[in-house]
């Protein structure tokens, strides 16, 4: 029960759009704030640095940045991860690391000791309890000007209000994949147990995490992202519109009831997605936009380079 | 001269007041810088011209009557929502739900329009110059939609009336929609319409109309006499009792789920299982307890609206004009006025006589928006959004054709004579996020003057109330499982939702989990019968209580429970003029008033007896629980020593009359409510006598000697946290695959499996007469179900159709290569036996009883068997053992536990046998992670059999075709029931039911099934 947002610039062009990507995502969220006042989050795709991984962690309740940084560093180094840089940001700690090994194995090894939010060459997930306009300056969201990103505001339904139950969710163990979702997965426990029996792990009881883990599991078994999106339509019950972002694309899936809104605007240079047209209109004041709404039981992938 | 409003400088809330002000002066308005802001022009009832220079957001021109609104560019959801008359022209595109619930006037979209345009519209014209998105005309009841471009997918889905004219391509037709050719007059009328708006069209229209296949239930339900609850609920009743058998027989006759009115019939823990810490009757004897008690209650001013002003914390529960007769509605209005409390319209619009009689009337808005309009909103004293109700969470309102008269149909704006099954959810409230927008729209429509409340049926209440709080609702009307209704699916009425005391606890606990205790008033209802119940609810933390069924009893209801048929013998729940005429408005209004005054007396006496002068001083500290169930559900101290029994001195009068049909309103309740209704408020002695009797607790219906029962398990329905799936319109899969493993993603297809259309396998007919066996074979083939037995019921289906047969291999039987599966039976002493598939495709399984599970389950896993049959029915190898066995529920619990301990859940298919009577029972075993249910005795009864000890006797000489029809009917009805339950919990497939969807209402079931109780758990740790 929320609002989702996404922006993707095609072929590196920005046309006449002069707002930073972070600023634009924040404005979409703010325009739809009535849909989700509990928490907000962004999945930002930054420029990759060769040979480096970005990792972001949550500081647990009552923890402080300094001791948590030390803990995380120790945990990472024990796994052969070389920490290049660590800097706290709000309730999170961002790290740049060198790691050559298997990310899935690393994730499984550390996920019970530290609160991992995202890992990727590009991906950086920032999320916290609060509202987008308050959080954005604190987390420097407006400075982000990459070619795509997704974002979310949340109205909690069946799990609590904490930074870690905020969206986006990283597809645990799979670099650069993040999900935001509006809706409710109603076979959550069956699917969760099914995935857990196959070795996947969960940090929260939030159903969006289930989508991320589901996609991760399917891809770990060799499915393409598109294929994973497709089978999610049958495997996940309930009603949902979700976005998934990768290093260079944004995908979506929408269930057969199509009850959760998702409006798309597309021109030669960009694609904008919001739960309501008012979100898109915030980027283009005074303009009448030709928007479309994906049909029930559909999925798709929009690429940065086509 | 026109006025200009700049929305970049003025909030919409102010702007709407200004617009209405100009409207009153008939002055036209220009709106600049709208930038897709929501609610522009909502609630406008003046015929002025409003020009919006730009795009508008949600609900532009919603809840209006008469304005002319031009939007230069686009609009978002719900343009012209619920408009009565007027014109809205949109220059660009419209989002979803254009013209939803339109009741008149004209909406023109020059561009494209979004999904579900015209949902539940009733009159007027919605015209789209471009293409429509999916499901245009969804559930429309009347009016006209014109689409010049393409129709979009599933156009006319579940429409009940009206016409959709499509100029372009029809992408696909919706359910129960059909295509016809428009008449010349119709085409001419459309062309004239287009001309008026300067829209060009050349081509031919296709007309989409209702095919009319789904408007009525087929076979009517036979009228049955009331079965006394003492024969089917409480301690010592037989499992296959009269009611269970009748239920099976009715379904085998009508082939669909049953409908009935009133409310839950079996025992449910309730306020009667709670007592005050003081002996109220004795405390009365002390004169210092006399004195006035402050009871006046204000409700609904959290957001600045004008609060309801109740003379005591009591309101009348929402009950519709339609379900109730006009005379009863008028009488309720009078009684509410005389006692200074509020009345509620329920579904279907505001009845003018009731409006005139009631001083305070809440207008309730339901999914179908039947009778909803701006004028009635304005003349109400509170607005209420109905999400669900205790009697039927997940189902929309139901009004059978017999009660849908011309007058009521007109008021609701729908075709007369259909079996009205309102949508399960609102067009535009698809979650907490959309709810807040609807609340805002309502507030705008009435200038933020009125309280906006929400009606919720108990279920996932802990989370639902949090959303209600965040969405700014002023109070919650919360209804427990025992809530009444005019008509509901009988299984939903019985098994979906949580008891009223649990609903209240969950609501209060939910608020305190987010540190919001006390910030959202909870009005609790569902089986509240007296001031004693009400005082307990208020002491637990309710702000007020609602009275529904009890008011009807005070007004003359005799409890025949036949509310849905339209044949109410006392003129309360009927529209038939001769029956309505039997109802004496004045007499019954005064009785209901007397009943309310007796409640006031009881509230005051209890409050004083506890030493308080203000009813709000009552607290949990004043209460104790008399039963272990009530103690666990409410966390009140268990103190059976407070079970005062003043009546015990004299032996109970010998009753000759049979009990009522519902344990929640036993004969004693009827007697006491009638006594309250017929006793003068000033007759202190009589009132004291009644109060004394009310304080006398009922016997514990769940004593320790009573075994856990499937009936003790209830489902949590979807409400605000998740979306309910409409049981009348949206599909829910029942296809069942019995296989060792369940894949994620696409199934590889090379696993051994047997597929059946429904999760049902039948058993017990090995020795049945030939005609029965032949009929069963036919029914299994016709419905795609399977059979389990030592031999197939018939050599073959007469029509030669196949059905899967699983062979029970016991006592030296020879495995049959023709069987799709072999199920070996663990003998009295479990010992591993030689089991082998006769071909690679044959499934292999083991049947275990409770005592064999500990050995049998690991063995089955080790042998990589395909299935494990959990035999809680006394022995599947012998027919009809179920008849003499109390079903063993621990088997389900232990099997799942053992599998989970081994991390091997879903690595063997579980089949469950023992005591399955209905689709709800099937849903319970599926939710306990079984793949299919094995059904024995129930099908025996469906085939006309009668239980005789532990055998089933079938009538001789029944025709095979009749028997087959009965069996098919029962299977269809039972599959519907299972799927309805799944939909209530928000699933589109019965196999997605989870243990987490269930709660128990007794300690025995909690223990035997390992499922949490309906309430009582402390603050959630993980939350």
XYZ file of N, CA and C in Angstrom, chain B residues 111 124 140 208 294 344 419 459 471 535 540 727 869 1002:
42
model
N -9.705 12.406 -25.256
C -8.584 11.507 -25.507
C -8.927 10.074 -25.109
N -26.766 7.974 -17.177
C -25.940 9.002 -17.796
C -25.107 8.433 -18.927
N -21.200 -2.440 -14.535
C -22.136 -1.323 -14.671
C -23.569 -1.837 -14.557
N -22.247 -3.512 -26.753
C -21.953 -4.556 -25.767
C -23.008 -4.452 -24.666
N -22.529 9.684 34.300
C -22.230 10.419 33.065
C -22.006 9.421 31.917
N -28.133 4.271 11.388
C -27.209 4.139 10.264
C -27.965 3.574 9.068
N -30.638 -11.102 -8.483
C -30.093 -11.446 -7.176
C -28.869 -10.552 -6.993
N -10.823 -9.400 11.701
C -9.969 -10.331 10.960
C -8.537 -9.925 11.202
N -4.967 6.881 7.996
C -5.772 7.478 6.934
C -6.745 8.521 7.482
N -21.358 -2.718 28.807
C -20.456 -2.225 29.856
C -19.130 -2.983 29.826
N -13.446 -2.916 28.464
C -12.287 -3.445 27.736
C -11.591 -2.371 26.920
N -15.768 -13.025 -4.805
C -16.153 -14.421 -5.025
C -17.202 -14.599 -6.115
N -0.883 -40.139 3.287
C -2.286 -39.900 3.589
C -2.449 -39.866 5.106
N -10.865 -21.812 20.330
C -10.843 -22.596 21.570
C -9.415 -23.029 21.869
